[in-house]
PDB file of C-alpha atoms in Angstrom:
ATOM      1  CA  UNK A   1      17.112   8.072   5.404  1.00 42.00           C
ATOM      2  CA  UNK A   2      20.025   8.461   7.779  1.00 49.00           C
ATOM      3  CA  UNK A   3      21.095   5.311   9.536  1.00 58.00           C
ATOM      4  CA  UNK A   4      24.185   4.061  11.272  1.00 72.00           C
ATOM      5  CA  UNK A   5      25.762   0.660  10.998  1.00 76.00           C
ATOM      6  CA  UNK A   6      24.662  -1.277  14.052  1.00 86.00           C
ATOM      7  CA  UNK A   7      27.332  -3.051  16.091  1.00 87.00           C
ATOM      8  CA  UNK A   8      25.494  -6.213  17.181  1.00 92.00           C
ATOM      9  CA  UNK A   9      23.032  -8.685  15.739  1.00 93.00           C
ATOM     10  CA  UNK A  10      20.705  -8.021  18.655  1.00 94.00           C
ATOM     11  CA  UNK A  11      20.621  -4.298  17.782  1.00 94.00           C
ATOM     12  CA  UNK A  12      19.789  -5.285  14.191  1.00 95.00           C
ATOM     13  CA  UNK A  13      16.866  -7.411  15.418  1.00 94.00           C
ATOM     14  CA  UNK A  14      15.620  -4.677  17.781  1.00 94.00           C
ATOM     15  CA  UNK A  15      15.829  -2.010  15.071  1.00 94.00           C
ATOM     16  CA  UNK A  16      14.110  -4.193  12.477  1.00 94.00           C
ATOM     17  CA  UNK A  17      11.253  -5.045  14.850  1.00 94.00           C
ATOM     18  CA  UNK A  18      10.786  -1.549  16.291  1.00 93.00           C
ATOM     19  CA  UNK A  19      10.965   0.221  12.921  1.00 91.00           C
ATOM     20  CA  UNK A  20       8.493  -2.148  11.271  1.00 93.00           C
ATOM     21  CA  UNK A  21       5.341  -0.279  10.183  1.00 93.00           C
ATOM     22  CA  UNK A  22       2.976  -0.665  13.130  1.00 92.00           C
ATOM     23  CA  UNK A  23       5.750  -1.596  15.563  1.00 92.00           C
ATOM     24  CA  UNK A  24       6.563  -4.916  17.183  1.00 94.00           C
ATOM     25  CA  UNK A  25       2.947  -6.087  17.182  1.00 95.00           C
ATOM     26  CA  UNK A  26       2.788  -5.872  13.388  1.00 95.00           C
ATOM     27  CA  UNK A  27       6.291  -7.336  13.029  1.00 96.00           C
ATOM     28  CA  UNK A  28       5.226 -10.365  15.064  1.00 96.00           C
ATOM     29  CA  UNK A  29       2.075 -10.723  12.962  1.00 96.00           C
ATOM     30  CA  UNK A  30       4.133 -10.484   9.753  1.00 95.00           C
ATOM     31  CA  UNK A  31       6.354 -13.321  10.964  1.00 96.00           C
ATOM     32  CA  UNK A  32       3.353 -15.311  12.168  1.00 96.00           C
ATOM     33  CA  UNK A  33       4.444 -15.493  15.800  1.00 96.00           C
ATOM     34  CA  UNK A  34       2.975 -14.112  19.033  1.00 96.00           C
ATOM     35  CA  UNK A  35       4.475 -10.835  20.294  1.00 95.00           C
ATOM     36  CA  UNK A  36       5.954 -12.521  23.381  1.00 96.00           C
ATOM     37  CA  UNK A  37       7.784 -15.057  21.200  1.00 95.00           C
ATOM     38  CA  UNK A  38       9.184 -12.261  19.002  1.00 96.00           C
ATOM     39  CA  UNK A  39      10.476 -10.474  22.093  1.00 95.00           C
ATOM     40  CA  UNK A  40      12.016 -13.719  23.373  1.00 95.00           C
ATOM     41  CA  UNK A  41      13.699 -14.189  19.980  1.00 95.00           C
ATOM     42  CA  UNK A  42      15.036 -10.632  19.960  1.00 94.00           C
ATOM     43  CA  UNK A  43      16.498 -10.894  23.468  1.00 93.00           C
ATOM     44  CA  UNK A  44      17.269 -14.631  23.251  1.00 91.00           C
ATOM     45  CA  UNK A  45      15.391 -15.363  26.479  1.00 91.00           C
ATOM     46  CA  UNK A  46      13.403 -18.390  27.615  1.00 85.00           C
ATOM     47  CA  UNK A  47      15.612 -20.698  25.560  1.00 88.00           C
ATOM     48  CA  UNK A  48      14.241 -19.347  22.267  1.00 91.00           C
ATOM     49  CA  UNK A  49      16.533 -19.108  19.258  1.00 93.00           C
ATOM     50  CA  UNK A  50      17.063 -15.611  17.818  1.00 94.00           C
ATOM     51  CA  UNK A  51      15.432 -14.416  14.616  1.00 95.00           C
ATOM     52  CA  UNK A  52      16.890 -16.095  11.560  1.00 96.00           C
ATOM     53  CA  UNK A  53      18.484 -14.140   8.740  1.00 95.00           C
ATOM     54  CA  UNK A  54      15.436 -14.799   6.564  1.00 96.00           C
ATOM     55  CA  UNK A  55      13.092 -13.450   9.247  1.00 96.00           C
ATOM     56  CA  UNK A  56      15.143 -10.271   9.613  1.00 96.00           C
ATOM     57  CA  UNK A  57      15.220 -10.035   5.811  1.00 96.00           C
ATOM     58  CA  UNK A  58      11.394 -10.226   5.725  1.00 95.00           C
ATOM     59  CA  UNK A  59      11.096  -7.367   8.190  1.00 95.00           C
ATOM     60  CA  UNK A  60      13.684  -5.250   6.403  1.00 94.00           C
ATOM     61  CA  UNK A  61      12.054  -5.732   3.008  1.00 93.00           C
ATOM     62  CA  UNK A  62       8.910  -4.044   4.329  1.00 90.00           C
ATOM     63  CA  UNK A  63      10.976  -1.095   5.576  1.00 89.00           C
ATOM     64  CA  UNK A  64      13.433  -0.817   2.715  1.00 88.00           C
ATOM     65  CA  UNK A  65      16.392  -1.026   5.103  1.00 89.00           C
ATOM     66  CA  UNK A  66      19.503  -3.180   5.049  1.00 90.00           C
ATOM     67  CA  UNK A  67      20.811  -3.184   8.619  1.00 92.00           C
ATOM     68  CA  UNK A  68      21.643  -6.911   8.582  1.00 95.00           C
ATOM     69  CA  UNK A  69      23.906  -6.864   5.504  1.00 93.00           C
ATOM     70  CA  UNK A  70      25.501  -3.609   6.735  1.00 89.00           C
ATOM     71  CA  UNK A  71      26.252  -5.293  10.075  1.00 93.00           C
ATOM     72  CA  UNK A  72      27.664  -8.453   8.481  1.00 94.00           C
ATOM     73  CA  UNK A  73      29.797  -6.541   5.994  1.00 90.00           C
ATOM     74  CA  UNK A  74      31.143  -4.289   8.772  1.00 87.00           C
ATOM     75  CA  UNK A  75      32.228  -7.399  10.721  1.00 90.00           C
ATOM     76  CA  UNK A  76      34.479  -8.267   7.773  1.00 91.00           C
ATOM     77  CA  UNK A  77      35.713  -4.711   7.307  1.00 85.00           C
ATOM     78  CA  UNK A  78      33.639  -4.099   4.204  1.00 83.00           C
ATOM     79  CA  UNK A  79      30.526  -2.303   3.116  1.00 81.00           C
ATOM     80  CA  UNK A  80      27.271  -3.521   1.604  1.00 85.00           C
ATOM     81  CA  UNK A  81      26.673  -2.326  -1.947  1.00 78.00           C
ATOM     82  CA  UNK A  82      23.237  -2.951  -3.418  1.00 78.00           C
ATOM     83  CA  UNK A  83      23.459  -3.685  -7.128  1.00 74.00           C
ATOM     84  CA  UNK A  84      21.097  -1.887  -9.499  1.00 71.00           C
ATOM     85  CA  UNK A  85      18.055  -3.990 -10.323  1.00 73.00           C
ATOM     86  CA  UNK A  86      17.511  -2.665 -13.831  1.00 76.00           C
ATOM     87  CA  UNK A  87      19.521  -1.345 -16.739  1.00 79.00           C
ATOM     88  CA  UNK A  88      21.043   2.082 -16.216  1.00 78.00           C
ATOM     89  CA  UNK A  89      21.196   4.622 -19.034  1.00 82.00           C
ATOM     90  CA  UNK A  90      23.628   7.530 -19.380  1.00 83.00           C
ATOM     91  CA  UNK A  91      21.287   9.991 -17.615  1.00 86.00           C
ATOM     92  CA  UNK A  92      21.024   7.643 -14.624  1.00 81.00           C
ATOM     93  CA  UNK A  93      24.799   7.190 -14.581  1.00 79.00           C
ATOM     94  CA  UNK A  94      25.301  10.965 -14.590  1.00 86.00           C
ATOM     95  CA  UNK A  95      22.854  11.322 -11.700  1.00 85.00           C
ATOM     96  CA  UNK A  96      24.722   8.651  -9.749  1.00 79.00           C
ATOM     97  CA  UNK A  97      27.994  10.430 -10.458  1.00 82.00           C
ATOM     98  CA  UNK A  98      26.666  13.744  -9.133  1.00 87.00           C
ATOM     99  CA  UNK A  99      25.255  12.085  -5.988  1.00 83.00           C
ATOM    100  CA  UNK A 100      28.546  10.268  -5.392  1.00 82.00           C
ATOM    101  CA  UNK A 101      30.513  13.498  -5.755  1.00 86.00           C
ATOM    102  CA  UNK A 102      28.227  15.256  -3.272  1.00 86.00           C
ATOM    103  CA  UNK A 103      28.622  12.464  -0.736  1.00 84.00           C
ATOM    104  CA  UNK A 104      32.389  12.478  -1.218  1.00 87.00           C
ATOM    105  CA  UNK A 105      32.304  16.226  -0.607  1.00 90.00           C
ATOM    106  CA  UNK A 106      30.613  15.602   2.759  1.00 89.00           C
ATOM    107  CA  UNK A 107      33.447  13.257   3.734  1.00 90.00           C
ATOM    108  CA  UNK A 108      36.014  15.886   2.710  1.00 91.00           C
ATOM    109  CA  UNK A 109      34.190  18.568   4.718  1.00 92.00           C
ATOM    110  CA  UNK A 110      34.188  16.364   7.825  1.00 92.00           C
ATOM    111  CA  UNK A 111      37.920  15.752   7.447  1.00 93.00           C
ATOM    112  CA  UNK A 112      38.605  19.478   7.026  1.00 93.00           C
ATOM    113  CA  UNK A 113      36.487  20.353  10.074  1.00 92.00           C
ATOM    114  CA  UNK A 114      38.207  17.666  12.157  1.00 91.00           C
ATOM    115  CA  UNK A 115      41.644  18.972  11.158  1.00 92.00           C
ATOM    116  CA  UNK A 116      40.747  22.560  12.076  1.00 91.00           C
ATOM    117  CA  UNK A 117      42.095  22.033  15.600  1.00 88.00           C
ATOM    118  CA  UNK A 118      45.188  20.230  14.349  1.00 87.00           C
ATOM    119  CA  UNK A 119      44.198  16.624  15.068  1.00 89.00           C
ATOM    120  CA  UNK A 120      41.449  14.103  14.500  1.00 91.00           C
ATOM    121  CA  UNK A 121      40.169  12.572  17.728  1.00 91.00           C
ATOM    122  CA  UNK A 122      38.583   9.124  17.935  1.00 91.00           C
ATOM    123  CA  UNK A 123      34.992  10.432  17.803  1.00 90.00           C
ATOM    124  CA  UNK A 124      35.766  12.508  14.706  1.00 91.00           C
ATOM    125  CA  UNK A 125      37.528   9.552  13.098  1.00 90.00           C
ATOM    126  CA  UNK A 126      34.540   7.300  13.779  1.00 89.00           C
ATOM    127  CA  UNK A 127      32.156   9.831  12.226  1.00 88.00           C
ATOM    128  CA  UNK A 128      34.401  10.290   9.182  1.00 90.00           C
ATOM    129  CA  UNK A 129      34.688   6.542   8.659  1.00 87.00           C
ATOM    130  CA  UNK A 130      30.938   6.022   9.074  1.00 84.00           C
ATOM    131  CA  UNK A 131      30.134   8.688   6.461  1.00 85.00           C
ATOM    132  CA  UNK A 132      32.892   7.354   4.165  1.00 85.00           C
ATOM    133  CA  UNK A 133      31.548   3.793   4.408  1.00 79.00           C
ATOM    134  CA  UNK A 134      28.043   5.028   3.666  1.00 77.00           C
ATOM    135  CA  UNK A 135      29.399   7.031   0.696  1.00 76.00           C
ATOM    136  CA  UNK A 136      31.177   3.981  -0.714  1.00 76.00           C
ATOM    137  CA  UNK A 137      28.242   1.655  -0.065  1.00 69.00           C
ATOM    138  CA  UNK A 138      25.733   3.978  -1.686  1.00 64.00           C
ATOM    139  CA  UNK A 139      27.837   4.832  -4.729  1.00 60.00           C
ATOM    140  CA  UNK A 140      25.782   2.478  -6.882  1.00 50.00           C
ATOM    141  CA  UNK A 141      22.403   2.935  -5.257  1.00 53.00           C
ATOM    142  CA  UNK A 142      19.750   5.406  -6.254  1.00 48.00           C
TER     143      UNK A 142
END
């Protein structure tokens, strides 16, 4: 799944609610709130507090995403790295190594393509950094 690191907490809430299986209606039902309240929480309207971290976590667990930790880590200049949940044997480690090398190769290819015209512009730099962060963050994931 290709995803970008979102640049605001509101975008995290919108993405988590919209991408929930069944859409916002099902997301609201999962959280046990009416749809209108969920929308007020997402957009912080009508004096309603935004979704809490635990509520966003609930929605993301259903989807298998991690937009909230990616967003928080990016605020601090870091990346989110999910730790393996079980023991890893040598075959798994080799597989991780191959995947990491392939992702690193993608970063190198983007750099080479960006340098083809003699300079790296801001859009190219942003794309390179986004892919690099994803490569680093996913180095330990499966």
